[in-house]
Coordinates of N, CA, C and O and ligand atoms in Angstrom, one line a residue:
X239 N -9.0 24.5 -32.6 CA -8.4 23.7 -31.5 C -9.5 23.6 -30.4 O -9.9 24.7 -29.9
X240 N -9.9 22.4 -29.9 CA -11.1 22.3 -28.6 C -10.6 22.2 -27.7 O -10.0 21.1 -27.4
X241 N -10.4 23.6 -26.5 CA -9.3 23.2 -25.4 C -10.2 22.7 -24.0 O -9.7 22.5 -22.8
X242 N -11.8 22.4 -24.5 CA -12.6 21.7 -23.7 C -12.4 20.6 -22.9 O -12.7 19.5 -23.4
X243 N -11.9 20.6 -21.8 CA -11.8 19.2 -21.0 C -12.7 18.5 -20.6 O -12.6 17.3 -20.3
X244 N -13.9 19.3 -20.5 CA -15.6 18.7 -19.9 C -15.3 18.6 -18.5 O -14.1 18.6 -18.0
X245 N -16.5 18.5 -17.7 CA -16.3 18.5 -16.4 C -15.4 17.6 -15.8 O -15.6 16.5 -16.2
X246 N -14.5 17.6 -14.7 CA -13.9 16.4 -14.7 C -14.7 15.7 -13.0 O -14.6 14.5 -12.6
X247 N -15.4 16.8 -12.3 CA -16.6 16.0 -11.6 C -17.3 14.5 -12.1 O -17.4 14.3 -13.3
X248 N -17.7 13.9 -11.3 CA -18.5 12.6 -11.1 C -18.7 12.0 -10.2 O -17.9 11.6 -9.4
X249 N -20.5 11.8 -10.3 CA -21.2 11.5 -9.5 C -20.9 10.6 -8.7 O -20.1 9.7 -9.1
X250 N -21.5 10.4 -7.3 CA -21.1 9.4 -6.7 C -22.4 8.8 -6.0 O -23.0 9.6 -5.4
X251 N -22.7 7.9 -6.1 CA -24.2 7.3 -5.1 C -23.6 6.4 -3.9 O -23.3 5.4 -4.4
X252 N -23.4 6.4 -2.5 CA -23.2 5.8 -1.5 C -24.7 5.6 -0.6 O -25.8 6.1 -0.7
X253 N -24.2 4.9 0.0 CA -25.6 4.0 1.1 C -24.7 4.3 2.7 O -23.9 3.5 3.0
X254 N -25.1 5.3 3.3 CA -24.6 5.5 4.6 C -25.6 5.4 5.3 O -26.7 5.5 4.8
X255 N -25.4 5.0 7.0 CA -26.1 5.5 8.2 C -27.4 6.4 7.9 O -27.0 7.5 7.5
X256 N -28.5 6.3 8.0 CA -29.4 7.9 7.7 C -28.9 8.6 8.7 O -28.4 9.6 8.2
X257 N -28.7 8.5 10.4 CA -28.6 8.9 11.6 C -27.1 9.8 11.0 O -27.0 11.0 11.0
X258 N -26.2 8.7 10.6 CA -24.5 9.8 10.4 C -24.7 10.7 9.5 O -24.3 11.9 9.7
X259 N -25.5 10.3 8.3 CA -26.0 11.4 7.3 C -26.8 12.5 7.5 O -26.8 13.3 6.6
X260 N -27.6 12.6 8.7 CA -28.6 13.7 9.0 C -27.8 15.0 9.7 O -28.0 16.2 9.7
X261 N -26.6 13.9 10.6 CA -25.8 15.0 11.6 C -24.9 14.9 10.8 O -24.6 16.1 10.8
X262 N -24.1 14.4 10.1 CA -22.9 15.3 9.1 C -23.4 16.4 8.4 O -22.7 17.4 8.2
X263 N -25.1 16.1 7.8 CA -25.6 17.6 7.2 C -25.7 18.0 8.0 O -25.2 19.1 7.6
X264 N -25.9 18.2 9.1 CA -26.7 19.1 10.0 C -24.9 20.2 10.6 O -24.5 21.3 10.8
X265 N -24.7 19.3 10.6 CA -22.7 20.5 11.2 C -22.0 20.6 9.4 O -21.4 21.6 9.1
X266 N -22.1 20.1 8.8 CA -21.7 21.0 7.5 C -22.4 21.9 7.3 O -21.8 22.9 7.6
X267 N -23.6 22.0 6.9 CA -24.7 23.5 7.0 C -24.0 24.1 7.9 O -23.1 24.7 7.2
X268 N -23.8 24.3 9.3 CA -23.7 24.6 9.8 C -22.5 26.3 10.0 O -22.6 27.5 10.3
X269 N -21.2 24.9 9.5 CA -20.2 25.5 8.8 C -20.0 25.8 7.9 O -18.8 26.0 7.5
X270 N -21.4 25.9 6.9 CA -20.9 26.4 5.5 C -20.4 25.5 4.6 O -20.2 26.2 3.6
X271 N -20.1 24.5 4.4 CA -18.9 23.3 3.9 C -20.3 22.7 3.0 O -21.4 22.5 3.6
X272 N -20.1 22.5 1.7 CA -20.7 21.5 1.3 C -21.0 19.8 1.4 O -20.0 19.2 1.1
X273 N -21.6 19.3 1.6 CA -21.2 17.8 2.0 C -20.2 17.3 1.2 O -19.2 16.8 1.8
X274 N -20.2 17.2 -0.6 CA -19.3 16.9 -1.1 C -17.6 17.0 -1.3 O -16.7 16.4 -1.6
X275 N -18.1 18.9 -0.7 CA -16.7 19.0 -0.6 C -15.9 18.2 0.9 O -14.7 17.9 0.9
X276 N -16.8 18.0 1.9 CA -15.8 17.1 3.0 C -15.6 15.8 2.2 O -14.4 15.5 2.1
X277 N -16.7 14.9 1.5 CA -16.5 13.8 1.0 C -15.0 13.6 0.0 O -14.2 12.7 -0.1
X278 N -15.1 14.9 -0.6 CA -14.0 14.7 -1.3 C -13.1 15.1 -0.7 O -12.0 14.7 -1.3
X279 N -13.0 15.8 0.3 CA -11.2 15.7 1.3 C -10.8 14.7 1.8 O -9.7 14.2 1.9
X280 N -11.9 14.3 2.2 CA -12.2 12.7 2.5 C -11.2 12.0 2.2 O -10.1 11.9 2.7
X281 N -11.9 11.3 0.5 CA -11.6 10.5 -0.4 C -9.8 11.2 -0.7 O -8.8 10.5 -1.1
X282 N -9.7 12.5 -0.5 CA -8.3 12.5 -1.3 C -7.3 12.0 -0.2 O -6.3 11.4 -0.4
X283 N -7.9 12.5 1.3 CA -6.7 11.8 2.1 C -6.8 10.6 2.0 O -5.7 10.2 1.7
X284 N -7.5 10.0 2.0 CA -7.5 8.7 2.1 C -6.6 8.0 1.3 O -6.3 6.9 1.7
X285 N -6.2 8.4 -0.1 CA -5.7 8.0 -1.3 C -4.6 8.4 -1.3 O -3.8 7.7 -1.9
X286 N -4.4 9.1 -0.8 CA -2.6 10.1 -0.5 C -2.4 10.4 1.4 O -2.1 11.6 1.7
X287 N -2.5 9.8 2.0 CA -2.7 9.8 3.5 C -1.3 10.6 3.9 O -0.2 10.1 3.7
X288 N -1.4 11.9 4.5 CA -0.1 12.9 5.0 C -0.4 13.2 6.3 O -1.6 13.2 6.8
X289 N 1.2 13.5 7.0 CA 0.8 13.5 8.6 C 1.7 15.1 8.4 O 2.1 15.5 7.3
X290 N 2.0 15.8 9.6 CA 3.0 16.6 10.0 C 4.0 16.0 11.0 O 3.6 15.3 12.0
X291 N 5.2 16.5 10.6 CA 6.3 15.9 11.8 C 6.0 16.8 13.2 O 5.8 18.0 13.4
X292 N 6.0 15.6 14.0 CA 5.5 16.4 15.5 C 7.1 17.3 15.6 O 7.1 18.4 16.2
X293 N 8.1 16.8 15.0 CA 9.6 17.9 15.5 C 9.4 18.6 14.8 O 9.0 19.6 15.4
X294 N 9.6 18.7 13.4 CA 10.3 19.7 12.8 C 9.1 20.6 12.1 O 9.6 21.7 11.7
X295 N 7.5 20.4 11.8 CA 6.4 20.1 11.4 C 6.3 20.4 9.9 O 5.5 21.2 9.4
X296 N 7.1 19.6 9.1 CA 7.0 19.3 7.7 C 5.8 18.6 7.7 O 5.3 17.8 8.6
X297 N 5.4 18.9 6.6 CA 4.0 17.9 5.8 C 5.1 17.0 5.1 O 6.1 17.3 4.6
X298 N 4.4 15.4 5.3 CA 4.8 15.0 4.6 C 3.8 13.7 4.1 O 3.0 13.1 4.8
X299 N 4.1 13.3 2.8 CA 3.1 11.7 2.5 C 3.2 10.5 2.9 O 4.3 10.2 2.3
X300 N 2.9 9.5 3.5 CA 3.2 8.6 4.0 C 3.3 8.2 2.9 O 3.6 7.1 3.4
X301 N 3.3 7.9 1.3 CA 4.1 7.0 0.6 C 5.3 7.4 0.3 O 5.8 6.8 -0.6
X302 N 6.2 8.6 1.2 CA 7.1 9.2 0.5 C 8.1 8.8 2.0 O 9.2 9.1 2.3
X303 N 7.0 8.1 2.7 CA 8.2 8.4 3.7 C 8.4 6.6 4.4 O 7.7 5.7 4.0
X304 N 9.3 6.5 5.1 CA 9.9 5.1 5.5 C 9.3 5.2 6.6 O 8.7 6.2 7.0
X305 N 9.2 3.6 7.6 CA 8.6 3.0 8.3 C 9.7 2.7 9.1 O 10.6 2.1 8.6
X306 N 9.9 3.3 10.5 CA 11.6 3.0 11.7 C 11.2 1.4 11.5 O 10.0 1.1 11.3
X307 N 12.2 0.5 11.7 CA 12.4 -0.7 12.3 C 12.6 -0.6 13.2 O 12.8 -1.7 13.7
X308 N 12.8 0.2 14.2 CA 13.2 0.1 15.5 C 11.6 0.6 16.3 O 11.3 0.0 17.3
X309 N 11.0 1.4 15.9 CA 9.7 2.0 16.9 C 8.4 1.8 16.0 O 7.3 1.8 16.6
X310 N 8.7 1.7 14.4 CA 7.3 1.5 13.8 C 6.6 2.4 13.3 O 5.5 2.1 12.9
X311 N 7.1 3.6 13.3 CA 6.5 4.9 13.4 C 7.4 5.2 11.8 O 8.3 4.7 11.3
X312 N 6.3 6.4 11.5 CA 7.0 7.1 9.9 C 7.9 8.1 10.7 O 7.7 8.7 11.8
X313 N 9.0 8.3 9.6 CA 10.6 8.8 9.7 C 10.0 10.3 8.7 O 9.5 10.2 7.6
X314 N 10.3 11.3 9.4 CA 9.8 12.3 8.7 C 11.2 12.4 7.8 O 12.3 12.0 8.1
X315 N 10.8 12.7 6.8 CA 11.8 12.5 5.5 C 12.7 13.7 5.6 O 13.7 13.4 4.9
X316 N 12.8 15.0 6.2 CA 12.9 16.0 6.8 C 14.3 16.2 7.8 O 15.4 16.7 7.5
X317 N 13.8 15.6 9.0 CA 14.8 16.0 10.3 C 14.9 14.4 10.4 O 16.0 14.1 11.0
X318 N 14.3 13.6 10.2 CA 14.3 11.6 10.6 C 14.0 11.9 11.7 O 15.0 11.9 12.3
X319 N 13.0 12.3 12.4 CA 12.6 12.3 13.3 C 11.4 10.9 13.5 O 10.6 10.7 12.7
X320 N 11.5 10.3 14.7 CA 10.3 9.3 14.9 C 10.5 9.1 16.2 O 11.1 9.9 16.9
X321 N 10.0 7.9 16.8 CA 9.3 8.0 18.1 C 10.9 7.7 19.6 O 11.0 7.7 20.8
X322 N 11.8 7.4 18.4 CA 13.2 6.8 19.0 C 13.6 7.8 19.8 O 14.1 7.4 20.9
X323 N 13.6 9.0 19.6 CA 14.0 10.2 19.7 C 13.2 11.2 21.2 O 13.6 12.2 21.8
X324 N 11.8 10.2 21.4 CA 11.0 10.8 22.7 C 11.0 10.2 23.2 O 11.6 9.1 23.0
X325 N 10.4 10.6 24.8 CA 10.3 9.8 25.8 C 8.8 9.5 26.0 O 8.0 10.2 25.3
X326 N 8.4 8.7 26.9 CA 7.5 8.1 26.9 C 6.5 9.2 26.5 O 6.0 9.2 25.4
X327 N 6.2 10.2 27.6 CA 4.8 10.5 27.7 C 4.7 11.1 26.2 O 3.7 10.9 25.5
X328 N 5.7 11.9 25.8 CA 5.6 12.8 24.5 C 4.8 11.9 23.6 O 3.9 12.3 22.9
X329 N 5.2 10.3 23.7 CA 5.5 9.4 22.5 C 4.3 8.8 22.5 O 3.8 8.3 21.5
X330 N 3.6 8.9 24.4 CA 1.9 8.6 24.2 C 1.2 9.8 23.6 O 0.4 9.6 22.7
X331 N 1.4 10.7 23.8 CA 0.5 11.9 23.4 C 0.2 11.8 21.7 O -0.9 12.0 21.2
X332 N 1.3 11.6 21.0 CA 1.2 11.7 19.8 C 0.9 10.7 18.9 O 0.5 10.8 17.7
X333 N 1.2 9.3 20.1 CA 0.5 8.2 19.4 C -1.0 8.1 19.4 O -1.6 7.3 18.6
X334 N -1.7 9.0 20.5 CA -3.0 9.0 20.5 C -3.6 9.8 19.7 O -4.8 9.9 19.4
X335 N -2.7 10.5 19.3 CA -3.0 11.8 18.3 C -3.5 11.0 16.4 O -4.2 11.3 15.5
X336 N -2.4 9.9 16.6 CA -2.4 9.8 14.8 C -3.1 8.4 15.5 O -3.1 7.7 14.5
X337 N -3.4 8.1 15.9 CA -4.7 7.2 16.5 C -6.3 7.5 15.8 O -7.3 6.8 15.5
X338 N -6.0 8.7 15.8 CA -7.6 9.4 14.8 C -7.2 9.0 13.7 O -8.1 8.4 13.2
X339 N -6.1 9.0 13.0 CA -6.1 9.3 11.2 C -6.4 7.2 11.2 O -7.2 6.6 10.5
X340 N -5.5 6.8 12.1 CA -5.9 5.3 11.6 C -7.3 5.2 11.8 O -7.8 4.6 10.9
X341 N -8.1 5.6 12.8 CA -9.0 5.2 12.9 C -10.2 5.3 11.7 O -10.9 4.3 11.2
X342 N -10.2 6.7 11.4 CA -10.7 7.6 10.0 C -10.2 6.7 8.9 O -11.1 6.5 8.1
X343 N -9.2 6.3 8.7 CA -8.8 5.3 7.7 C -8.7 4.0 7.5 O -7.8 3.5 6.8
X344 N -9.7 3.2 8.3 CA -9.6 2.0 9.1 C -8.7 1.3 9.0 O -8.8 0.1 8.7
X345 N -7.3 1.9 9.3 CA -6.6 0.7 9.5 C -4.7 2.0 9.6 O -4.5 3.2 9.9
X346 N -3.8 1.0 9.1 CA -2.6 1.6 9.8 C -2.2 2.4 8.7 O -2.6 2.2 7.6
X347 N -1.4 3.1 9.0 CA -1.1 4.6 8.1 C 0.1 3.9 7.1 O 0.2 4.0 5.9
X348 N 1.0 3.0 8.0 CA 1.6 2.7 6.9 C 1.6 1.4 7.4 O 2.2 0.5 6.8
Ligands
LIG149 ZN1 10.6 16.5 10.8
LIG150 ZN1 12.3 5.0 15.5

């Protein structure tokens, strides 16, 4: 019986920034982190994109979870918590918060 899977690694060749590429090595060294291993945290959020509920702080996946019609925001699958539920300033704070993940992801979470 061959219970050999072979490596399930593979290569990847990208063309980045030299400038982003010198200082992403230069703070991964830094911290120990291999380059590939950020690349590949990277690539997996990106593919499976998860936030935490700012109420209740479940992890959850944005393909697992619904989109409010009323505020636009993901409904933590959890408590249904979303932005209906805060008042303004809370509702800025947090929108500036998941402001990075779109950004990192060029574009909207859901
Ligand atoms: Zn929740
Ligand atoms: Zn809502």
């Amino acid at each position: 019986m061959n219970t050999c899977r072979g490596d399930p690694r593979k290569k990847l060749t990208v063309t980045i920034d030299a400038e982003v590429l010198e200082k992403a090595k230069k703070v991964a060294e830094s911290k120990n982190i291999p380059l590939s291993r950020l690349i590949e945290n990277f690539l997996s959020f990106f593919a499976d994109p998860y936030v935490y509920c700012f109420s209740c702080g479940e992890k959850f996946y944005v393909k697992d979870s619904e989109v409010c019609p009323k505020c636009g925001w993901l409904i933590c699958p959890k408590c249904k918590a979303c932005r209906c539920s805060l008042d303004e300033n809370t509702a800025a704070s947090i929108f500036y918060m998941r402001k990075v993940y779109e950004d990192l992801l060029a574009g909207r979470l859901k």
